[in-house]
């Protein structure tokens, strides 16, 4: 029996396909899925609801101590709860996307969420997939497997646009691309745990590869690692 579950880090920018790939992979492998972006989004939603400015470190720090964030898989969906409230939809709004990018740049928020991310992953039976921006560099620098998923910015924006469109959001592709460029800049240029590939991460460009192929590639690698890990 291995001492801890197999830890798989999947990092990359918004729209690279991390969420889709992580969700399918976790289901196929029966692994826990820790969507760390959703955790930052919960903090942003709670801060917005309580009218806490996104750069007020003292109040953000105090807020973290009051939040109970959890996940519940139901069929195809990974629901996110803030206390007893299912916030899966409200945390995905464009407003909260921008707010999440801002609160996630605060070192007090990043430090405060480290333990939760590690705890959720280590509670898994066989393995856990963590998707985010700094999993392979900060949260689990000793992850068993690290992948960095990226894609051409226009292709990423188009994927996000299609997703929003299906939900009834009427933003233009140009507006989605502009917002994404802004978020990419904030995520990569911030001082605290910026978005970057770990030196030992496997880089995967999903620009011209169907996500089903990305899943197959990752599944093969994870299964091989799992066989050695057991
Ligand atoms: O993956 P996402 O779009 O749901 O992430 C929301 C925001 O949270 C995004 O702007 C980057 C930030 N984030 C982060 O800084 N570190 C992580 N591990 C995950 C997300």
PDB file of C-alpha atoms and ligand atoms in Angstrom:
ATOM      1  CA  UNK A   1       0.000   0.000   0.000  1.00  0.00           C
ATOM      2  CA  UNK A   2       1.520   3.345  -1.077  1.00  0.00           C
ATOM      3  CA  UNK A   3       2.063   5.931   1.659  1.00  0.00           C
ATOM      4  CA  UNK A   4       0.054   8.585  -0.122  1.00  0.00           C
ATOM      5  CA  UNK A   5      -2.242   8.833  -3.147  1.00  0.00           C
ATOM      6  CA  UNK A   6      -0.674   9.406  -6.549  1.00  0.00           C
ATOM      7  CA  UNK A   7      -0.569  13.160  -7.046  1.00  0.00           C
ATOM      8  CA  UNK A   8      -1.089  14.470 -10.589  1.00  0.00           C
ATOM      9  CA  UNK A   9      -0.597  18.192 -11.250  1.00  0.00           C
ATOM     10  CA  UNK A  10      -2.236  19.758 -14.295  1.00  0.00           C
ATOM     11  CA  UNK A  11      -1.331  23.426 -14.680  1.00  0.00           C
ATOM     12  CA  UNK A  12      -1.839  25.914 -17.466  1.00  0.00           C
ATOM     13  CA  UNK A  13      -3.620  29.097 -18.535  1.00  0.00           C
ATOM     14  CA  UNK A  14      -7.386  29.557 -18.831  1.00  0.00           C
ATOM     15  CA  UNK A  15      -8.944  27.818 -21.808  1.00  0.00           C
ATOM     16  CA  UNK A  16      -6.130  25.335 -22.408  1.00  0.00           C
ATOM     17  CA  UNK A  17      -8.546  22.494 -21.658  1.00  0.00           C
ATOM     18  CA  UNK A  18      -7.439  21.717 -18.093  1.00  0.00           C
ATOM     19  CA  UNK A  19     -10.959  21.474 -16.635  1.00  0.00           C
ATOM     20  CA  UNK A  20     -12.346  19.203 -19.336  1.00  0.00           C
ATOM     21  CA  UNK A  21      -9.294  16.977 -19.365  1.00  0.00           C
ATOM     22  CA  UNK A  22      -9.033  16.789 -15.547  1.00  0.00           C
ATOM     23  CA  UNK A  23     -12.711  15.958 -15.145  1.00  0.00           C
ATOM     24  CA  UNK A  24     -12.667  13.080 -17.652  1.00  0.00           C
ATOM     25  CA  UNK A  25      -9.366  11.772 -16.393  1.00  0.00           C
ATOM     26  CA  UNK A  26     -10.501  11.794 -12.757  1.00  0.00           C
ATOM     27  CA  UNK A  27     -13.670   9.935 -13.674  1.00  0.00           C
ATOM     28  CA  UNK A  28     -11.871   7.298 -15.742  1.00  0.00           C
ATOM     29  CA  UNK A  29      -9.243   6.691 -13.094  1.00  0.00           C
ATOM     30  CA  UNK A  30     -11.592   7.060 -10.135  1.00  0.00           C
ATOM     31  CA  UNK A  31      -9.312   9.763  -8.733  1.00  0.00           C
ATOM     32  CA  UNK A  32     -10.299  12.732  -6.590  1.00  0.00           C
ATOM     33  CA  UNK A  33     -10.425  16.002  -8.513  1.00  0.00           C
ATOM     34  CA  UNK A  34      -9.304  19.231  -6.882  1.00  0.00           C
ATOM     35  CA  UNK A  35     -10.257  22.215  -9.016  1.00  0.00           C
ATOM     36  CA  UNK A  36      -8.069  24.835  -7.345  1.00  0.00           C
ATOM     37  CA  UNK A  37      -9.352  27.647  -9.588  1.00  0.00           C
ATOM     38  CA  UNK A  38     -12.813  26.996  -8.123  1.00  0.00           C
ATOM     39  CA  UNK A  39     -11.346  27.506  -4.646  1.00  0.00           C
ATOM     40  CA  UNK A  40      -9.973  30.949  -5.612  1.00  0.00           C
ATOM     41  CA  UNK A  41     -13.303  31.704  -7.252  1.00  0.00           C
ATOM     42  CA  UNK A  42     -15.125  30.902  -3.978  1.00  0.00           C
ATOM     43  CA  UNK A  43     -12.922  33.385  -2.130  1.00  0.00           C
ATOM     44  CA  UNK A  44     -13.669  36.005  -4.796  1.00  0.00           C
ATOM     45  CA  UNK A  45     -17.419  35.373  -4.581  1.00  0.00           C
ATOM     46  CA  UNK A  46     -17.451  35.602  -0.788  1.00  0.00           C
ATOM     47  CA  UNK A  47     -15.341  38.794  -0.872  1.00  0.00           C
ATOM     48  CA  UNK A  48     -17.671  40.347  -3.430  1.00  0.00           C
ATOM     49  CA  UNK A  49     -20.764  39.365  -1.396  1.00  0.00           C
ATOM     50  CA  UNK A  50     -19.261  40.819   1.769  1.00  0.00           C
ATOM     51  CA  UNK A  51     -18.052  43.931  -0.043  1.00  0.00           C
ATOM     52  CA  UNK A  52     -14.408  43.254   0.806  1.00  0.00           C
ATOM     53  CA  UNK A  53     -12.037  45.056  -1.592  1.00  0.00           C
ATOM     54  CA  UNK A  54      -9.969  42.505  -3.532  1.00  0.00           C
ATOM     55  CA  UNK A  55      -6.722  44.018  -2.246  1.00  0.00           C
ATOM     56  CA  UNK A  56      -7.655  44.315   1.439  1.00  0.00           C
ATOM     57  CA  UNK A  57      -5.224  41.719   2.811  1.00  0.00           C
ATOM     58  CA  UNK A  58      -6.368  41.938   6.434  1.00  0.00           C
ATOM     59  CA  UNK A  59     -10.018  41.364   5.630  1.00  0.00           C
ATOM     60  CA  UNK A  60      -9.259  38.727   2.983  1.00  0.00           C
ATOM     61  CA  UNK A  61      -7.107  36.876   5.529  1.00  0.00           C
ATOM     62  CA  UNK A  62      -9.895  36.991   8.112  1.00  0.00           C
ATOM     63  CA  UNK A  63     -12.442  35.922   5.490  1.00  0.00           C
ATOM     64  CA  UNK A  64     -10.468  32.755   4.667  1.00  0.00           C
ATOM     65  CA  UNK A  65     -10.831  31.535   8.246  1.00  0.00           C
ATOM     66  CA  UNK A  66     -14.617  31.648   7.915  1.00  0.00           C
ATOM     67  CA  UNK A  67     -14.996  29.831   4.594  1.00  0.00           C
ATOM     68  CA  UNK A  68     -15.852  26.161   4.264  1.00  0.00           C
ATOM     69  CA  UNK A  69     -15.185  25.091   0.680  1.00  0.00           C
ATOM     70  CA  UNK A  70     -15.974  21.572  -0.503  1.00  0.00           C
ATOM     71  CA  UNK A  71     -16.586  19.542  -3.663  1.00  0.00           C
ATOM     72  CA  UNK A  72     -19.193  16.927  -4.441  1.00  0.00           C
ATOM     73  CA  UNK A  73     -19.192  14.815  -7.590  1.00  0.00           C
ATOM     74  CA  UNK A  74     -22.675  14.142  -8.971  1.00  0.00           C
ATOM     75  CA  UNK A  75     -22.765  12.236 -12.232  1.00  0.00           C
ATOM     76  CA  UNK A  76     -20.879  14.308 -14.791  1.00  0.00           C
ATOM     77  CA  UNK A  77     -20.591  17.357 -12.572  1.00  0.00           C
ATOM     78  CA  UNK A  78     -18.169  18.406  -9.894  1.00  0.00           C
ATOM     79  CA  UNK A  79     -20.245  20.689  -7.665  1.00  0.00           C
ATOM     80  CA  UNK A  80     -18.566  23.362  -5.570  1.00  0.00           C
ATOM     81  CA  UNK A  81     -19.983  24.338  -2.184  1.00  0.00           C
ATOM     82  CA  UNK A  82     -19.377  27.391  -0.073  1.00  0.00           C
ATOM     83  CA  UNK A  83     -20.760  26.239   3.257  1.00  0.00           C
ATOM     84  CA  UNK A  84     -24.114  24.664   2.342  1.00  0.00           C
ATOM     85  CA  UNK A  85     -24.595  26.790  -0.806  1.00  0.00           C
ATOM     86  CA  UNK A  86     -23.960  25.244  -4.224  1.00  0.00           C
ATOM     87  CA  UNK A  87     -21.951  27.991  -5.941  1.00  0.00           C
ATOM     88  CA  UNK A  88     -20.961  26.004  -9.047  1.00  0.00           C
ATOM     89  CA  UNK A  89     -22.684  28.474 -11.400  1.00  0.00           C
ATOM     90  CA  UNK A  90     -22.168  31.867  -9.725  1.00  0.00           C
ATOM     91  CA  UNK A  91     -18.394  31.338  -9.419  1.00  0.00           C
ATOM     92  CA  UNK A  92     -18.138  30.987 -13.228  1.00  0.00           C
ATOM     93  CA  UNK A  93     -19.509  34.418 -14.127  1.00  0.00           C
ATOM     94  CA  UNK A  94     -17.156  36.780 -16.015  1.00  0.00           C
ATOM     95  CA  UNK A  95     -17.271  39.175 -13.037  1.00  0.00           C
ATOM     96  CA  UNK A  96     -16.050  36.502 -10.617  1.00  0.00           C
ATOM     97  CA  UNK A  97     -13.426  35.315 -13.136  1.00  0.00           C
ATOM     98  CA  UNK A  98     -11.805  38.745 -12.995  1.00  0.00           C
ATOM     99  CA  UNK A  99     -12.220  38.995  -9.227  1.00  0.00           C
ATOM    100  CA  UNK A 100     -10.625  35.543  -8.786  1.00  0.00           C
ATOM    101  CA  UNK A 101      -7.634  36.677 -10.775  1.00  0.00           C
ATOM    102  CA  UNK A 102      -7.276  39.659  -8.427  1.00  0.00           C
ATOM    103  CA  UNK A 103      -7.684  37.849  -5.086  1.00  0.00           C
ATOM    104  CA  UNK A 104      -5.381  35.076  -6.285  1.00  0.00           C
ATOM    105  CA  UNK A 105      -2.560  37.583  -6.674  1.00  0.00           C
ATOM    106  CA  UNK A 106      -2.599  38.305  -2.911  1.00  0.00           C
ATOM    107  CA  UNK A 107       0.068  36.271  -1.061  1.00  0.00           C
ATOM    108  CA  UNK A 108      -2.168  36.123   2.033  1.00  0.00           C
ATOM    109  CA  UNK A 109      -4.843  34.329   0.005  1.00  0.00           C
ATOM    110  CA  UNK A 110      -2.405  31.935  -1.661  1.00  0.00           C
ATOM    111  CA  UNK A 111      -0.766  31.000   1.633  1.00  0.00           C
ATOM    112  CA  UNK A 112      -4.127  30.603   3.338  1.00  0.00           C
ATOM    113  CA  UNK A 113      -5.364  28.154   0.702  1.00  0.00           C
ATOM    114  CA  UNK A 114      -2.301  25.924   0.520  1.00  0.00           C
ATOM    115  CA  UNK A 115      -3.269  23.592   3.311  1.00  0.00           C
ATOM    116  CA  UNK A 116      -6.830  23.144   2.035  1.00  0.00           C
ATOM    117  CA  UNK A 117      -5.578  22.187  -1.447  1.00  0.00           C
ATOM    118  CA  UNK A 118      -3.091  19.682  -0.013  1.00  0.00           C
ATOM    119  CA  UNK A 119      -5.606  18.231   2.413  1.00  0.00           C
ATOM    120  CA  UNK A 120      -8.259  17.680  -0.263  1.00  0.00           C
ATOM    121  CA  UNK A 121      -5.730  15.848  -2.443  1.00  0.00           C
ATOM    122  CA  UNK A 122      -4.145  13.755   0.296  1.00  0.00           C
ATOM    123  CA  UNK A 123      -7.571  12.568   1.478  1.00  0.00           C
ATOM    124  CA  UNK A 124      -7.982  10.670  -1.823  1.00  0.00           C
ATOM    125  CA  UNK A 125      -7.814   6.883  -1.755  1.00  0.00           C
ATOM    126  CA  UNK A 126      -5.801   6.038  -4.870  1.00  0.00           C
ATOM    127  CA  UNK A 127      -4.940   9.266  -6.567  1.00  0.00           C
ATOM    128  CA  UNK A 128      -5.790  12.927  -6.984  1.00  0.00           C
ATOM    129  CA  UNK A 129      -5.745  15.273  -9.921  1.00  0.00           C
ATOM    130  CA  UNK A 130      -5.164  18.899  -9.039  1.00  0.00           C
ATOM    131  CA  UNK A 131      -5.747  21.468 -11.729  1.00  0.00           C
ATOM    132  CA  UNK A 132      -4.505  25.027 -11.400  1.00  0.00           C
ATOM    133  CA  UNK A 133      -1.638  27.401 -12.061  1.00  0.00           C
ATOM    134  CA  UNK A 134       0.976  26.589  -9.423  1.00  0.00           C
ATOM    135  CA  UNK A 135       0.330  22.960  -8.487  1.00  0.00           C
ATOM    136  CA  UNK A 136       3.601  21.619  -9.867  1.00  0.00           C
ATOM    137  CA  UNK A 137       5.625  24.598  -8.655  1.00  0.00           C
ATOM    138  CA  UNK A 138       4.170  25.419  -5.216  1.00  0.00           C
ATOM    139  CA  UNK A 139       1.295  23.253  -3.963  1.00  0.00           C
ATOM    140  CA  UNK A 140       2.923  19.896  -4.769  1.00  0.00           C
ATOM    141  CA  UNK A 141       6.466  20.496  -6.029  1.00  0.00           C
ATOM    142  CA  UNK A 142       6.958  16.765  -5.362  1.00  0.00           C
ATOM    143  CA  UNK A 143       3.883  15.663  -7.371  1.00  0.00           C
ATOM    144  CA  UNK A 144       4.263  12.221  -8.938  1.00  0.00           C
ATOM    145  CA  UNK A 145       3.336  13.585 -12.367  1.00  0.00           C
ATOM    146  CA  UNK A 146       3.257  17.148 -13.685  1.00  0.00           C
ATOM    147  CA  UNK A 147       1.634  18.323 -16.871  1.00  0.00           C
ATOM    148  CA  UNK A 148       1.489  21.865 -18.263  1.00  0.00           C
ATOM    149  CA  UNK A 149      -1.321  22.265 -20.751  1.00  0.00           C
ATOM    150  CA  UNK A 150      -1.233  25.284 -23.038  1.00  0.00           C
ATOM    151  CA  UNK A 151      -2.665  26.431 -26.366  1.00  0.00           C
ATOM    152  CA  UNK A 152      -2.685  29.364 -28.733  1.00  0.00           C
ATOM    153  CA  UNK A 153      -4.477  32.360 -27.075  1.00  0.00           C
ATOM    154  CA  UNK A 154      -7.030  32.749 -29.901  1.00  0.00           C
ATOM    155  CA  UNK A 155      -7.950  29.089 -29.711  1.00  0.00           C
ATOM    156  CA  UNK A 156      -8.319  29.278 -25.931  1.00  0.00           C
ATOM    157  CA  UNK A 157     -10.555  32.343 -26.211  1.00  0.00           C
ATOM    158  CA  UNK A 158     -12.719  30.637 -28.799  1.00  0.00           C
ATOM    159  CA  UNK A 159     -13.240  27.622 -26.517  1.00  0.00           C
ATOM    160  CA  UNK A 160     -14.264  29.905 -23.661  1.00  0.00           C
ATOM    161  CA  UNK A 161     -16.526  31.902 -25.965  1.00  0.00           C
ATOM    162  CA  UNK A 162     -18.338  28.741 -27.105  1.00  0.00           C
ATOM    163  CA  UNK A 163     -18.754  27.654 -23.488  1.00  0.00           C
ATOM    164  CA  UNK A 164     -20.225  31.031 -22.453  1.00  0.00           C
ATOM    165  CA  UNK A 165     -22.401  31.137 -25.545  1.00  0.00           C
ATOM    166  CA  UNK A 166     -23.945  27.779 -24.654  1.00  0.00           C
ATOM    167  CA  UNK A 167     -24.789  29.177 -21.237  1.00  0.00           C
ATOM    168  CA  UNK A 168     -26.602  32.092 -22.857  1.00  0.00           C
ATOM    169  CA  UNK A 169     -23.901  34.712 -22.304  1.00  0.00           C
ATOM    170  CA  UNK A 170     -23.739  37.169 -25.185  1.00  0.00           C
ATOM    171  CA  UNK A 171     -20.168  38.411 -24.906  1.00  0.00           C
ATOM    172  CA  UNK A 172     -18.333  38.764 -28.228  1.00  0.00           C
ATOM    173  CA  UNK A 173     -15.270  36.701 -29.058  1.00  0.00           C
ATOM    174  CA  UNK A 174     -13.203  39.907 -29.053  1.00  0.00           C
ATOM    175  CA  UNK A 175     -14.379  40.735 -25.511  1.00  0.00           C
ATOM    176  CA  UNK A 176     -13.559  37.221 -24.302  1.00  0.00           C
ATOM    177  CA  UNK A 177     -10.079  37.439 -25.841  1.00  0.00           C
ATOM    178  CA  UNK A 178      -9.485  40.843 -24.249  1.00  0.00           C
ATOM    179  CA  UNK A 179     -10.482  39.586 -20.800  1.00  0.00           C
ATOM    180  CA  UNK A 180      -8.375  36.468 -21.225  1.00  0.00           C
ATOM    181  CA  UNK A 181      -5.316  38.527 -22.211  1.00  0.00           C
ATOM    182  CA  UNK A 182      -5.819  40.639 -19.095  1.00  0.00           C
ATOM    183  CA  UNK A 183      -6.121  37.562 -16.860  1.00  0.00           C
ATOM    184  CA  UNK A 184      -3.131  35.839 -18.501  1.00  0.00           C
ATOM    185  CA  UNK A 185      -1.066  38.946 -17.824  1.00  0.00           C
ATOM    186  CA  UNK A 186      -2.135  39.105 -14.179  1.00  0.00           C
ATOM    187  CA  UNK A 187      -1.599  35.381 -13.661  1.00  0.00           C
ATOM    188  CA  UNK A 188       1.870  35.286 -15.240  1.00  0.00           C
ATOM    189  CA  UNK A 189       3.236  38.602 -13.960  1.00  0.00           C
ATOM    190  CA  UNK A 190       2.145  38.461 -10.327  1.00  0.00           C
ATOM    191  CA  UNK A 191       4.898  38.015  -7.773  1.00  0.00           C
ATOM    192  CA  UNK A 192       3.214  35.312  -5.714  1.00  0.00           C
ATOM    193  CA  UNK A 193       3.313  31.909  -7.415  1.00  0.00           C
ATOM    194  CA  UNK A 194       2.969  33.150 -11.024  1.00  0.00           C
ATOM    195  CA  UNK A 195       1.647  30.864 -13.711  1.00  0.00           C
ATOM    196  CA  UNK A 196       4.598  28.965 -15.143  1.00  0.00           C
ATOM    197  CA  UNK A 197       5.488  25.415 -16.024  1.00  0.00           C
ATOM    198  CA  UNK A 198       7.539  23.517 -13.464  1.00  0.00           C
ATOM    199  CA  UNK A 199      10.970  22.581 -14.823  1.00  0.00           C
ATOM    200  CA  UNK A 200      10.031  18.914 -14.686  1.00  0.00           C
ATOM    201  CA  UNK A 201       6.513  19.279 -16.174  1.00  0.00           C
ATOM    202  CA  UNK A 202       5.527  17.587 -19.424  1.00  0.00           C
ATOM    203  CA  UNK A 203       4.407  20.375 -21.800  1.00  0.00           C
ATOM    204  CA  UNK A 204       1.333  19.671 -23.900  1.00  0.00           C
ATOM    205  CA  UNK A 205       0.129  22.049 -26.608  1.00  0.00           C
ATOM    206  CA  UNK A 206      -3.590  21.430 -27.161  1.00  0.00           C
ATOM    207  CA  UNK A 207      -3.928  23.990 -30.012  1.00  0.00           C
ATOM    208  CA  UNK A 208      -4.295  21.418 -32.724  1.00  0.00           C
ATOM    209  CA  UNK A 209      -4.919  18.310 -30.664  1.00  0.00           C
ATOM    210  CA  UNK A 210      -8.446  17.239 -29.781  1.00  0.00           C
ATOM    211  CA  UNK A 211      -8.930  17.169 -26.006  1.00  0.00           C
ATOM    212  CA  UNK A 212      -9.869  13.473 -26.301  1.00  0.00           C
ATOM    213  CA  UNK A 213      -6.333  12.828 -27.489  1.00  0.00           C
ATOM    214  CA  UNK A 214      -4.864  14.834 -24.622  1.00  0.00           C
ATOM    215  CA  UNK A 215      -6.927  12.724 -22.203  1.00  0.00           C
ATOM    216  CA  UNK A 216      -5.701   9.456 -23.784  1.00  0.00           C
ATOM    217  CA  UNK A 217      -2.092  10.588 -23.613  1.00  0.00           C
ATOM    218  CA  UNK A 218      -2.370  11.603 -19.963  1.00  0.00           C
ATOM    219  CA  UNK A 219      -4.353   8.499 -19.022  1.00  0.00           C
ATOM    220  CA  UNK A 220      -1.646   6.220 -20.397  1.00  0.00           C
ATOM    221  CA  UNK A 221       1.068   8.030 -18.466  1.00  0.00           C
ATOM    222  CA  UNK A 222      -0.941   8.094 -15.221  1.00  0.00           C
ATOM    223  CA  UNK A 223      -1.863   4.400 -15.441  1.00  0.00           C
ATOM    224  CA  UNK A 224       1.791   3.497 -15.975  1.00  0.00           C
ATOM    225  CA  UNK A 225       2.783   5.565 -12.934  1.00  0.00           C
ATOM    226  CA  UNK A 226      -0.035   4.059 -10.889  1.00  0.00           C
ATOM    227  CA  UNK A 227       1.183   0.548 -11.609  1.00  0.00           C
ATOM    228  CA  UNK A 228       4.596   1.440 -10.176  1.00  0.00           C
ATOM    229  CA  UNK A 229       3.107   3.423  -7.285  1.00  0.00           C
ATOM    230  CA  UNK A 230       0.891   0.672  -5.873  1.00  0.00           C
TER     231      UNK A 230
HETATM  232  O1  LIG B   1      -8.730  27.994 -13.522  1.00  0.00           O
HETATM  233  P1  LIG B   1      -9.722  29.140 -13.227  1.00  0.00           P
HETATM  234  O2  LIG B   1      -9.990  30.017 -14.413  1.00  0.00           O
HETATM  235  O3  LIG B   1     -10.977  28.638 -12.602  1.00  0.00           O
HETATM  236  O4  LIG B   1      -8.967  30.040 -12.124  1.00  0.00           O
HETATM  237  C1  LIG B   1      -9.553  31.209 -11.594  1.00  0.00           C
HETATM  238  C2  LIG B   1      -8.452  32.193 -11.205  1.00  0.00           C
HETATM  239  O5  LIG B   1      -7.713  31.687 -10.098  1.00  0.00           O
HETATM  240  C3  LIG B   1      -7.438  32.490 -12.308  1.00  0.00           C
HETATM  241  O6  LIG B   1      -7.381  33.871 -12.576  1.00  0.00           O
HETATM  242  C4  LIG B   1      -6.120  32.059 -11.785  1.00  0.00           C
HETATM  243  C5  LIG B   1      -6.329  31.778 -10.334  1.00  0.00           C
HETATM  244  N1  LIG B   1      -5.696  30.541  -9.926  1.00  0.00           N
HETATM  245  C6  LIG B   1      -4.465  30.619  -9.346  1.00  0.00           C
HETATM  246  O7  LIG B   1      -3.919  31.702  -9.217  1.00  0.00           O
HETATM  247  N2  LIG B   1      -3.854  29.501  -8.893  1.00  0.00           N
HETATM  248  C7  LIG B   1      -4.427  28.301  -9.042  1.00  0.00           C
HETATM  249  N3  LIG B   1      -3.800  27.205  -8.592  1.00  0.00           N
HETATM  250  C8  LIG B   1      -5.695  28.196  -9.667  1.00  0.00           C
HETATM  251  C9  LIG B   1      -6.301  29.346 -10.116  1.00  0.00           C
END
